[in-house]
Every structure is written in structure tokens, then in C-alpha cells.
mmCIF file of C-alpha atoms and ligand atoms in Angstrom:
data_model
loop_
_atom_site.group_PDB
_atom_site.id
_atom_site.type_symbol
_atom_site.label_atom_id
_atom_site.label_comp_id
_atom_site.label_asym_id
_atom_site.label_seq_id
_atom_site.Cartn_x
_atom_site.Cartn_y
_atom_site.Cartn_z
ATOM 1 C CA MET A 256 12.890 4.888 19.827
ATOM 2 C CA ASN A 257 12.968 5.874 16.100
ATOM 3 C CA ASP A 258 12.402 9.650 14.892
ATOM 4 C CA GLN A 259 9.470 8.181 12.263
ATOM 5 C CA THR A 260 6.812 10.702 14.524
ATOM 6 C CA LYS A 261 8.576 14.319 14.017
ATOM 7 C CA LYS A 262 5.596 15.151 11.599
ATOM 8 C CA GLN A 263 1.858 14.455 11.828
ATOM 9 C CA ARG A 264 0.683 10.929 11.277
ATOM 10 C CA ILE A 265 -0.531 9.777 8.045
ATOM 11 C CA TYR A 266 -3.042 7.750 7.558
ATOM 12 C CA SER A 267 -4.624 6.580 4.017
ATOM 13 C CA PHE A 268 -6.277 3.710 2.511
ATOM 14 C CA GLU A 269 -5.829 1.545 -0.582
ATOM 15 C CA LEU A 270 -8.249 0.288 -2.751
ATOM 16 C CA PHE A 271 -7.945 -1.547 -6.473
ATOM 17 C CA PRO A 272 -9.851 -0.916 -9.394
ATOM 18 C CA PRO A 273 -13.071 -3.048 -9.489
ATOM 19 C CA LYS A 274 -13.771 -5.287 -13.178
ATOM 20 C CA THR A 275 -17.575 -4.215 -13.051
ATOM 21 C CA ALA A 276 -19.808 -1.330 -13.230
ATOM 22 C CA GLU A 277 -21.346 -3.019 -10.185
ATOM 23 C CA GLY A 278 -18.750 -3.017 -8.553
ATOM 24 C CA MET A 279 -17.710 0.109 -9.208
ATOM 25 C CA GLU A 280 -20.836 1.123 -7.823
ATOM 26 C CA LYS A 281 -20.462 -0.841 -4.680
ATOM 27 C CA LEU A 282 -16.912 1.056 -4.469
ATOM 28 C CA ALA A 283 -18.437 4.182 -4.433
ATOM 29 C CA GLY A 284 -20.677 3.478 -1.159
ATOM 30 C CA ASP A 285 -17.783 2.414 0.817
ATOM 31 C CA VAL A 286 -15.539 4.844 -0.675
ATOM 32 C CA ARG A 287 -18.517 7.625 1.338
ATOM 33 C CA ARG A 288 -18.118 5.097 4.181
ATOM 34 C CA LEU A 289 -14.424 5.807 4.476
ATOM 35 C CA ASN A 290 -14.021 8.882 3.428
ATOM 36 C CA ALA A 291 -16.336 9.977 6.640
ATOM 37 C CA VAL A 292 -12.795 9.713 8.655
ATOM 38 C CA ALA A 293 -10.679 12.277 6.335
ATOM 39 C CA PRO A 294 -7.803 10.277 5.331
ATOM 40 C CA ALA A 295 -4.812 11.634 4.455
ATOM 41 C CA TYR A 296 -5.706 10.187 0.647
ATOM 42 C CA PHE A 297 -6.695 6.709 -1.175
ATOM 43 C CA SER A 298 -4.655 4.890 -3.521
ATOM 44 C CA VAL A 299 -5.289 3.057 -6.332
ATOM 45 C CA THR A 300 -3.709 0.188 -7.606
ATOM 46 C CA TYR A 301 -2.654 -0.256 -11.064
ATOM 47 C CA GLY A 302 -2.008 -3.294 -13.075
ATOM 48 C CA ALA A 303 1.779 -3.971 -14.080
ATOM 49 C CA GLY A 304 1.816 -3.673 -17.954
ATOM 50 C CA GLY A 305 -1.130 -1.337 -17.867
ATOM 51 C CA SER A 306 -3.451 -3.885 -17.555
ATOM 52 C CA THR A 307 -5.852 -1.727 -15.438
ATOM 53 C CA ARG A 308 -4.763 1.654 -16.616
ATOM 54 C CA ASP A 309 -8.532 2.930 -17.930
ATOM 55 C CA ARG A 310 -9.898 1.030 -14.706
ATOM 56 C CA THR A 311 -7.388 3.029 -12.568
ATOM 57 C CA PHE A 312 -8.068 5.870 -14.398
ATOM 58 C CA GLU A 313 -12.012 5.551 -13.727
ATOM 59 C CA THR A 314 -11.510 4.821 -10.241
ATOM 60 C CA VAL A 315 -9.548 8.276 -9.937
ATOM 61 C CA SER A 316 -12.255 9.733 -11.595
ATOM 62 C CA LEU A 317 -14.547 8.455 -8.878
ATOM 63 C CA LEU A 318 -12.676 9.715 -5.873
ATOM 64 C CA ARG A 319 -12.600 13.231 -7.495
ATOM 65 C CA GLY A 320 -16.413 12.642 -8.066
ATOM 66 C CA GLN A 321 -16.507 12.696 -4.441
ATOM 67 C CA GLY A 322 -14.012 15.808 -3.945
ATOM 68 C CA ILE A 323 -11.077 13.223 -2.818
ATOM 69 C CA ASP A 324 -7.092 13.450 -2.940
ATOM 70 C CA SER A 325 -6.144 10.273 -4.565
ATOM 71 C CA ALA A 326 -2.437 8.636 -5.366
ATOM 72 C CA PRO A 327 -2.794 6.697 -8.101
ATOM 73 C CA HIS A 328 -0.511 3.565 -8.325
ATOM 74 C CA LEU A 329 2.096 3.475 -11.458
ATOM 75 C CA SER A 330 4.446 0.450 -12.555
ATOM 76 C CA CYS A 331 7.109 0.521 -14.923
ATOM 77 C CA ILE A 332 7.288 -2.513 -15.923
ATOM 78 C CA GLY A 333 6.141 -3.681 -19.371
ATOM 79 C CA SER A 334 5.634 0.399 -20.161
ATOM 80 C CA THR A 335 7.579 2.500 -22.513
ATOM 81 C CA ARG A 336 9.109 6.052 -21.788
ATOM 82 C CA GLY A 337 6.246 7.687 -23.100
ATOM 83 C CA GLN A 338 3.736 5.749 -22.079
ATOM 84 C CA ILE A 339 4.690 6.533 -18.789
ATOM 85 C CA ARG A 340 4.799 10.299 -19.549
ATOM 86 C CA ASP A 341 1.545 10.357 -21.238
ATOM 87 C CA ILE A 342 0.490 8.683 -17.752
ATOM 88 C CA LEU A 343 1.591 11.544 -15.925
ATOM 89 C CA ARG A 344 0.514 14.117 -18.060
ATOM 90 C CA HIS A 345 -3.192 12.774 -17.804
ATOM 91 C CA TYR A 346 -2.872 12.557 -13.852
ATOM 92 C CA LEU A 347 -1.391 16.415 -13.921
ATOM 93 C CA GLU A 348 -4.310 17.461 -15.785
ATOM 94 C CA GLN A 349 -6.751 15.759 -13.196
ATOM 95 C CA ASP A 350 -4.304 18.030 -10.655
ATOM 96 C CA ILE A 351 -3.621 14.826 -9.220
ATOM 97 C CA HIS A 352 -0.123 15.504 -7.419
ATOM 98 C CA ARG A 353 0.655 12.275 -5.335
ATOM 99 C CA ILE A 354 1.763 9.031 -6.993
ATOM 100 C CA VAL A 355 2.755 5.875 -5.834
ATOM 101 C CA ALA A 356 5.699 4.750 -8.061
ATOM 102 C CA LEU A 357 6.595 0.768 -8.127
ATOM 103 C CA ARG A 358 8.323 -1.481 -10.311
ATOM 104 C CA GLY A 359 5.566 -4.029 -10.928
ATOM 105 C CA ASP A 360 5.431 -7.631 -11.706
ATOM 106 C CA LEU A 361 5.224 -8.960 -14.948
ATOM 107 C CA PRO A 362 2.078 -11.433 -15.601
ATOM 108 C CA SER A 363 3.217 -14.873 -15.914
ATOM 109 C CA GLY A 364 3.815 -15.981 -19.743
ATOM 110 C CA MET A 365 5.455 -12.339 -20.450
ATOM 111 C CA GLY A 366 9.241 -12.913 -21.499
ATOM 112 C CA ALA A 367 11.848 -10.822 -20.315
ATOM 113 C CA GLY A 368 11.638 -8.983 -23.668
ATOM 114 C CA ALA A 369 8.745 -7.217 -22.324
ATOM 115 C CA ALA A 370 9.552 -5.503 -19.367
ATOM 116 C CA GLY A 371 9.792 -2.240 -21.070
ATOM 117 C CA ASP A 372 12.402 0.622 -21.016
ATOM 118 C CA LEU A 373 12.742 1.128 -17.329
ATOM 119 C CA ARG A 374 14.125 -1.745 -14.893
ATOM 120 C CA TYR A 375 13.184 -1.176 -11.466
ATOM 121 C CA ALA A 376 11.181 1.272 -9.331
ATOM 122 C CA ASN A 377 14.539 3.386 -8.732
ATOM 123 C CA GLU A 378 14.057 4.303 -12.195
ATOM 124 C CA LEU A 379 10.936 5.201 -12.386
ATOM 125 C CA VAL A 380 11.171 7.719 -9.271
ATOM 126 C CA ALA A 381 14.560 9.182 -11.270
ATOM 127 C CA PHE A 382 12.112 9.607 -14.154
ATOM 128 C CA ILE A 383 9.307 11.448 -12.721
ATOM 129 C CA ARG A 384 11.632 13.781 -10.912
ATOM 130 C CA GLU A 385 13.547 14.149 -14.774
ATOM 131 C CA GLU A 386 10.005 14.669 -16.304
ATOM 132 C CA THR A 387 7.456 16.763 -13.928
ATOM 133 C CA GLY A 388 10.471 17.939 -11.117
ATOM 134 C CA ARG A 389 8.745 18.858 -7.921
ATOM 135 C CA ALA A 390 5.038 18.487 -9.137
ATOM 136 C CA PHE A 391 4.452 14.892 -7.619
ATOM 137 C CA HIS A 392 4.598 13.671 -3.628
ATOM 138 C CA ILE A 393 6.009 10.151 -4.364
ATOM 139 C CA GLU A 394 5.616 7.098 -2.378
ATOM 140 C CA VAL A 395 7.611 3.831 -3.004
ATOM 141 C CA ALA A 396 7.097 0.562 -1.490
ATOM 142 C CA ALA A 397 9.243 -1.049 1.026
ATOM 143 C CA TYR A 398 9.722 -4.590 2.563
ATOM 144 C CA PRO A 399 10.286 -5.038 6.370
ATOM 145 C CA GLU A 400 10.215 -8.985 5.445
ATOM 146 C CA VAL A 401 12.334 -8.506 2.561
ATOM 147 C CA HIS A 402 11.377 -8.557 -0.841
ATOM 148 C CA PRO A 403 10.683 -11.982 -2.371
ATOM 149 C CA GLN A 404 13.278 -11.746 -5.076
ATOM 150 C CA ALA A 405 16.105 -9.998 -3.408
ATOM 151 C CA SER A 406 19.292 -11.586 -2.967
ATOM 152 C CA SER A 407 19.790 -10.481 0.482
ATOM 153 C CA ALA A 408 18.104 -8.064 3.196
ATOM 154 C CA THR A 409 21.133 -5.696 2.681
ATOM 155 C CA ARG A 410 21.125 -6.283 -1.046
ATOM 156 C CA ASP A 411 17.543 -4.966 -0.628
ATOM 157 C CA LEU A 412 17.822 -1.893 1.388
ATOM 158 C CA GLU A 413 20.708 -0.609 -0.831
ATOM 159 C CA ASN A 414 18.072 -1.118 -3.416
ATOM 160 C CA PHE A 415 15.365 0.559 -1.329
ATOM 161 C CA LYS A 416 17.835 3.540 -0.599
ATOM 162 C CA ARG A 417 18.454 4.189 -4.610
ATOM 163 C CA LYS A 418 14.504 5.197 -4.687
ATOM 164 C CA VAL A 419 14.904 7.382 -2.022
ATOM 165 C CA ASP A 420 18.073 8.834 -3.452
ATOM 166 C CA SER A 421 16.058 9.186 -6.522
ATOM 167 C CA GLY A 422 13.508 11.067 -5.154
ATOM 168 C CA ALA A 423 11.216 9.590 -3.126
ATOM 169 C CA ASP A 424 9.293 11.696 -0.232
ATOM 170 C CA ALA A 425 7.817 8.764 1.743
ATOM 171 C CA ALA A 426 7.466 4.893 1.797
ATOM 172 C CA ILE A 427 4.596 2.307 2.265
ATOM 173 C CA THR A 428 5.166 -0.972 3.108
ATOM 174 C CA GLN A 429 4.175 -4.809 2.544
ATOM 175 C CA TYR A 430 1.759 -5.978 4.701
ATOM 176 C CA PHE A 431 2.927 -8.056 7.476
ATOM 177 C CA TYR A 432 2.189 -9.002 11.095
ATOM 178 C CA ASN A 433 5.353 -9.490 12.962
ATOM 179 C CA ALA A 434 5.855 -5.667 14.059
ATOM 180 C CA ASP A 435 9.471 -6.445 15.026
ATOM 181 C CA ALA A 436 9.900 -6.967 11.343
ATOM 182 C CA TYR A 437 9.273 -3.172 10.749
ATOM 183 C CA PHE A 438 11.086 -1.992 13.961
ATOM 184 C CA ALA A 439 13.978 -3.698 12.361
ATOM 185 C CA PHE A 440 13.721 -2.533 9.193
ATOM 186 C CA VAL A 441 13.152 1.241 10.298
ATOM 187 C CA GLY A 442 16.013 0.887 12.491
ATOM 188 C CA ALA A 443 18.419 -0.390 9.441
ATOM 189 C CA CYS A 444 17.008 2.457 7.502
ATOM 190 C CA GLU A 445 17.947 5.200 9.768
ATOM 191 C CA ARG A 446 21.755 3.568 10.139
ATOM 192 C CA ALA A 447 21.684 3.769 6.288
ATOM 193 C CA GLY A 448 20.776 7.164 6.635
ATOM 194 C CA ILE A 449 17.110 7.056 4.998
ATOM 195 C CA GLU A 450 15.002 9.692 6.586
ATOM 196 C CA ILE A 451 11.632 9.757 4.680
ATOM 197 C CA PRO A 452 8.523 8.735 6.659
ATOM 198 C CA ILE A 453 8.220 4.826 6.171
ATOM 199 C CA VAL A 454 4.342 3.770 6.788
ATOM 200 C CA PRO A 455 3.207 0.480 7.622
ATOM 201 C CA GLY A 456 0.891 -0.694 5.373
ATOM 202 C CA VAL A 457 -1.691 -3.167 7.363
ATOM 203 C CA MET A 458 -3.996 -5.575 5.857
ATOM 204 C CA PRO A 459 -7.217 -6.413 7.674
ATOM 205 C CA ILE A 460 -8.219 -10.436 7.687
ATOM 206 C CA THR A 461 -11.231 -11.225 6.529
ATOM 207 C CA ASN A 462 -10.758 -13.936 4.103
ATOM 208 C CA TYR A 463 -7.844 -17.094 5.517
ATOM 209 C CA SER A 464 -7.442 -18.690 2.120
ATOM 210 C CA ARG A 465 -7.212 -15.333 -0.283
ATOM 211 C CA LEU A 466 -4.936 -14.052 2.516
ATOM 212 C CA ALA A 467 -2.651 -17.254 2.365
ATOM 213 C CA ARG A 468 -2.134 -17.362 -1.359
ATOM 214 C CA PHE A 469 -1.856 -13.991 -1.986
ATOM 215 C CA SER A 470 0.764 -13.606 0.971
ATOM 216 C CA ASP A 471 2.748 -16.574 -0.606
ATOM 217 C CA GLY A 472 3.279 -14.742 -3.624
ATOM 218 C CA CYS A 473 4.465 -11.321 -2.148
ATOM 219 C CA GLY A 474 6.555 -12.649 0.438
ATOM 220 C CA ALA A 475 4.921 -11.398 3.576
ATOM 221 C CA GLU A 476 4.701 -13.974 6.461
ATOM 222 C CA ILE A 477 1.573 -15.332 8.522
ATOM 223 C CA PRO A 478 3.630 -16.088 11.798
ATOM 224 C CA ARG A 479 2.883 -19.700 12.458
ATOM 225 C CA TRP A 480 0.541 -19.328 15.225
ATOM 226 C CA MET A 481 -1.940 -17.106 13.554
ATOM 227 C CA ARG A 482 -1.756 -19.595 10.590
ATOM 228 C CA LYS A 483 -2.570 -22.652 13.027
ATOM 229 C CA ARG A 484 -5.512 -20.199 14.563
ATOM 230 C CA LEU A 485 -7.229 -19.287 11.198
ATOM 231 C CA GLU A 486 -6.516 -22.775 9.696
ATOM 232 C CA SER A 487 -8.354 -24.280 13.012
ATOM 233 C CA TYR A 488 -11.588 -22.110 12.215
ATOM 234 C CA GLY A 489 -12.228 -23.717 8.618
ATOM 235 C CA ASP A 490 -15.221 -22.316 6.591
ATOM 236 C CA ASP A 491 -16.428 -20.385 10.322
ATOM 237 C CA ILE A 492 -16.049 -16.950 8.600
ATOM 238 C CA GLU A 493 -17.197 -14.907 11.690
ATOM 239 C CA SER A 494 -14.216 -16.087 13.934
ATOM 240 C CA ILE A 495 -11.505 -15.699 11.218
ATOM 241 C CA ARG A 496 -12.911 -12.232 11.003
ATOM 242 C CA GLU A 497 -13.335 -11.734 15.080
ATOM 243 C CA PHE A 498 -9.506 -13.349 15.232
ATOM 244 C CA GLY A 499 -8.117 -11.342 12.511
ATOM 245 C CA HIS A 500 -9.639 -8.280 14.300
ATOM 246 C CA GLU A 501 -7.948 -8.708 17.342
ATOM 247 C CA ALA A 502 -4.778 -9.824 15.979
ATOM 248 C CA VAL A 503 -4.618 -7.065 13.554
ATOM 249 C CA LEU A 504 -5.552 -4.250 16.408
ATOM 250 C CA ARG A 505 -2.879 -5.497 18.604
ATOM 251 C CA LEU A 506 -0.388 -5.199 15.630
ATOM 252 C CA CYS A 507 -1.527 -1.281 15.109
ATOM 253 C CA ARG A 508 -1.503 -0.458 18.385
ATOM 254 C CA ARG A 509 2.129 -1.763 18.615
ATOM 255 C CA LEU A 510 3.100 0.051 15.728
ATOM 256 C CA LEU A 511 1.662 3.162 16.688
ATOM 257 C CA ASP A 512 2.864 2.837 20.297
ATOM 258 C CA GLY A 513 6.243 2.289 19.022
ATOM 259 C CA GLY A 514 6.386 5.559 16.769
ATOM 260 C CA ALA A 515 5.204 4.642 13.113
ATOM 261 C CA PRO A 516 4.266 7.952 11.201
ATOM 262 C CA GLY A 517 0.715 6.665 10.332
ATOM 263 C CA ILE A 518 -0.944 3.523 8.818
ATOM 264 C CA HIS A 519 -1.553 2.820 5.262
ATOM 265 C CA PHE A 520 -4.445 0.699 5.327
ATOM 266 C CA TYR A 521 -4.859 -2.497 2.241
ATOM 267 C CA THR A 522 -8.669 -1.974 2.613
ATOM 268 C CA MET A 523 -9.664 -4.472 -0.063
ATOM 269 C CA ASN A 524 -12.523 -2.229 -1.008
ATOM 270 C CA GLN A 525 -14.047 -3.619 2.039
ATOM 271 C CA ALA A 526 -15.305 -0.385 4.396
ATOM 272 C CA THR A 527 -15.806 -2.277 7.717
ATOM 273 C CA PRO A 528 -13.032 -3.746 8.940
ATOM 274 C CA THR A 529 -11.002 -1.167 8.123
ATOM 275 C CA LEU A 530 -13.398 1.093 9.780
ATOM 276 C CA ARG A 531 -13.418 -1.040 12.604
ATOM 277 C CA LEU A 532 -9.920 -0.693 13.354
ATOM 278 C CA TRP A 533 -10.087 2.860 12.846
ATOM 279 C CA GLN A 534 -12.728 2.916 15.385
ATOM 280 C CA GLU A 535 -11.093 1.167 18.487
ATOM 281 C CA LEU A 536 -7.607 2.836 17.910
ATOM 282 C CA GLY A 537 -9.687 6.080 18.232
ATOM 283 C CA LEU A 538 -7.765 7.758 15.175
ATOM 284 C CA PRO A 539 -8.986 11.024 14.343
ATOM 285 C CA GLY A 540 -12.772 11.227 13.028
ATOM 286 C CA ALA A 541 -13.675 7.869 14.618
ATOM 287 C CA GLU A 542 -16.438 9.671 15.920
ATOM 288 C CA ARG A 543 -17.734 10.426 12.448
ATOM 289 C CA ILE A 544 -18.080 6.627 11.782
ATOM 290 C CA ARG A 545 -21.578 5.561 11.657
ATOM 291 C CA ALA A 546 -22.755 2.023 12.563
HETATM 292 C C1 FAD B 841 2.328 -0.621 -1.134
HETATM 293 C C2 FAD B 841 2.217 -1.368 -2.385
HETATM 294 C C3 FAD B 841 1.698 -1.196 -3.486
HETATM 295 C C4 FAD B 841 1.808 -1.750 -4.515
HETATM 296 N N1 FAD B 841 0.893 -1.612 -5.652
HETATM 297 C C5 FAD B 841 1.161 -2.369 -6.477
HETATM 298 C C6 FAD B 841 0.267 -2.141 -7.735
HETATM 299 O O1 FAD B 841 -0.685 -1.414 -7.806
HETATM 300 N N2 FAD B 841 0.530 -2.814 -8.651
HETATM 301 C C7 FAD B 841 1.647 -4.171 -8.842
HETATM 302 O O2 FAD B 841 1.509 -4.421 -10.371
HETATM 303 N N3 FAD B 841 2.149 -4.133 -7.859
HETATM 304 C C8 FAD B 841 1.862 -3.260 -6.504
HETATM 305 N N4 FAD B 841 2.963 -3.725 -5.591
HETATM 306 C C9 FAD B 841 3.996 -5.200 -5.661
HETATM 307 C C10 FAD B 841 5.182 -4.767 -6.569
HETATM 308 O O3 FAD B 841 5.085 -4.087 -7.814
HETATM 309 C C11 FAD B 841 5.979 -5.755 -6.131
HETATM 310 O O4 FAD B 841 6.200 -6.052 -4.785
HETATM 311 C C12 FAD B 841 6.991 -5.871 -7.151
HETATM 312 O O5 FAD B 841 7.693 -7.092 -7.161
HETATM 313 C C13 FAD B 841 8.377 -4.731 -6.365
HETATM 314 O O6 FAD B 841 7.960 -3.496 -6.883
HETATM 315 P P1 FAD B 841 8.700 -2.499 -6.172
HETATM 316 O O7 FAD B 841 8.344 -1.051 -6.814
HETATM 317 O O8 FAD B 841 9.087 -2.576 -4.828
HETATM 318 O O9 FAD B 841 10.451 -2.604 -7.007
HETATM 319 P P2 FAD B 841 11.875 -2.113 -6.823
HETATM 320 O O10 FAD B 841 12.280 -1.375 -5.805
HETATM 321 O O11 FAD B 841 12.434 -2.169 -8.383
HETATM 322 O O12 FAD B 841 12.611 -3.676 -6.111
HETATM 323 C C14 FAD B 841 12.214 -4.647 -6.973
HETATM 324 C C15 FAD B 841 13.250 -5.923 -6.368
HETATM 325 O O13 FAD B 841 14.475 -5.596 -7.214
HETATM 326 C C16 FAD B 841 15.447 -5.417 -6.567
HETATM 327 N N5 FAD B 841 16.035 -3.734 -7.012
HETATM 328 C C17 FAD B 841 15.772 -2.741 -7.011
HETATM 329 N N6 FAD B 841 16.206 -1.886 -7.518
HETATM 330 C C18 FAD B 841 17.564 -2.447 -7.969
HETATM 331 C C19 FAD B 841 18.531 -2.095 -8.806
HETATM 332 N N7 FAD B 841 18.885 -0.871 -9.178
HETATM 333 N N8 FAD B 841 19.411 -3.122 -8.954
HETATM 334 C C20 FAD B 841 19.372 -4.511 -8.637
HETATM 335 N N9 FAD B 841 18.209 -4.984 -8.134
HETATM 336 C C21 FAD B 841 17.254 -4.078 -7.896
HETATM 337 C C22 FAD B 841 14.978 -5.050 -5.176
HETATM 338 O O14 FAD B 841 15.836 -5.371 -4.312
HETATM 339 C C23 FAD B 841 13.782 -6.451 -5.344
HETATM 340 O O15 FAD B 841 14.205 -7.349 -4.845
HETATM 341 C C24 FAD B 841 3.022 -2.835 -4.257
HETATM 342 C C25 FAD B 841 3.717 -3.376 -3.377
HETATM 343 C C26 FAD B 841 3.681 -2.292 -2.420
HETATM 344 C C27 FAD B 841 4.595 -2.985 -0.953
#
């Protein structure tokens, strides 16, 4: 297999910043439950163009309040160098030393003129290194099923390598449900001389219509057999959850058995689906999960 498991595996959780005070309060409870298994870190998404800047800061503060290490996401599209510099400074002042560096997507309706000073994530990685040296551990995004705007898989891989060559320490993939896509991508990266850990991103399935909408936009494929099964459950949420759980559990087992260097769980701010997977996979700390 590949070399991805040479070091200790990394398990992490992704959150998004809630829009309301009630959402933030609910998240505090889910974070407390998730933190029982002591993941390596929690990452917090960031709306492109700075649209969630303050809420991302607030979510990072919530984590700090519980003594948890966080990795805020930072996207460059729509921002100036000065704005990005201010955010980096803010995080260093908060003693945060891990960041997920992204390009982001311009919100629809914003013209190309709103693109900002840095066009691609590799430029953001280079800028973070220029400004802050090795102060941050930098993760970047990877796309085993190819980024939807890439002109070809080969070009996308070359562009991924640019991010690594600019100073990225590790990558987290877009979610996928086909383990072969991940292993083929990791193999291509190794042949291209890319040596950083490429941690698979895993999205638990709890709501089919939301997942289908999301997947169309980000280029993640839901295999036909899964779509057909999920569609056939209609509004039967319980069956969707059970089928989704079993499918994602099998995916995680294949990834870990095949040498993946960890798992990044897209929790969607819900503790239960991720903790159920964690428990059944027997990951470190599973015995501390309370029913
Ligand atoms: C783990 C993960 C976390 C995410 N978190 C967020 C988030 O918090 N907020 C958010 O808004 N979005 C987030 N996204 C979505 C992401 O912003 C989008 O997928 C976006 O379209 C691409 O971002 P990127 O950093 O991968 O871009 P890039 O790596 O810059 O790639 C974007 C496209 O441009 C091409 N490209 C890259 N570099 C070059 C170059 N130098 N020249 C020409 N073409 C190039 C690539 O092939 C690709 O098609 C996340 C995605 C992942 C996988």
C-alpha cells in the first residue's frame, strides 16, 4: 500500500460557525460531547470574502473556552493582503498555530473584480509563510474526485502540488464515497513526489436532500447505487440514517485498512453521527463516549 501511515494517525472534526446565539449554545454542547474522544483539533469553516469572519472568530473562542486546539479555515478570495495579515495576527495573538488555507468560492453575484489580491490557495500558502514563517501548521484542500473547476485531473494534481511546494504541511480531502478515488489520488500524489499526509474527509449521511444539493455544488459524487437507495427511503429519516451510517462505516474501515493517515470528520455540528462512527471503528478514546 502507500506510505501514508508512517506517523501517528490524525483524527479531527470540522465545525461551521452558527448563525445565532442559540446555535452557538447548542454547538457548545456538541463540542463538549465530541471533545470526550480528544481529537487532534477542531477546524472551523470561514465564509469566502470574510462573510463569517466574526462568527468564525467567535467559534474559535468558544473552543478556546473549553481548552480545545482549533484550526480556523481561511480563504483568500475576495480579500486583500492587509485583511489576511490582520486575521493571521489575530490568530497568533490567540495562540492559534494551525490553519486550513483555501481559495474559497466567490458568492454568486460578485464579479471577477471582487476576487481580491490572491487568486489561488497556493498564493495564500506562500503569503502565510512569507508573513509568519513556520508559525502555522498549514492544511490545504485536496480533491480525489477532481475539483469541479479544474480543466483536467492532471492539471488539478499539478495545482495541488503547487500548494505543497508553497509550504503546506498536510491536506484534507473533499468528502467522497468511493474509496478507490482516494487511493488512486494518493498513488498519483506519491508518483508526483508529494509526501505530506493526505487525510480523507468523511461526511456522515443524515439528510439525503441536503447532501445531494451540497454534492452537486462541490463536485463530490454520490455513487448511483447509494443515491438510488437513499432516494427510495423518501422522508423515512431513520432508514436514511441507518443506511448512511453503514455505508460510511464501511468507507472508513476501507480507508483505515488501506493506510489512510487519519480521518477528518465533517460533523455538520452534530455530535451523534460522528461519535457513532468513532465508537464502531474503535478509534482512540471510544470508551469515553457516553450514550
Ligand atoms: C477540507 C476543505 C475545507 C473547506 N473549507 C472551506 C471553508 O471554510 N470556506 C469556504 O468558502 N470553502 C471551503 N472549502 C471549499 C473550497 O473553498 C472550494 O472547493 C474552492 O472552490 C477551492 O478552494 P481550494 O483552496 O481548493 O482552491 P485552489 O487550490 O486554489 O484550487 C481551485 C481551482 O483552481 C485551480 N488552480 C489552483 N491553483 C491554480 C493556479 N496557480 N493556476 C491555475 N489554476 C489553479 C485548481 O485546479 C482548482 O480547480 C473547503 C474545501 C475542502 C476540501
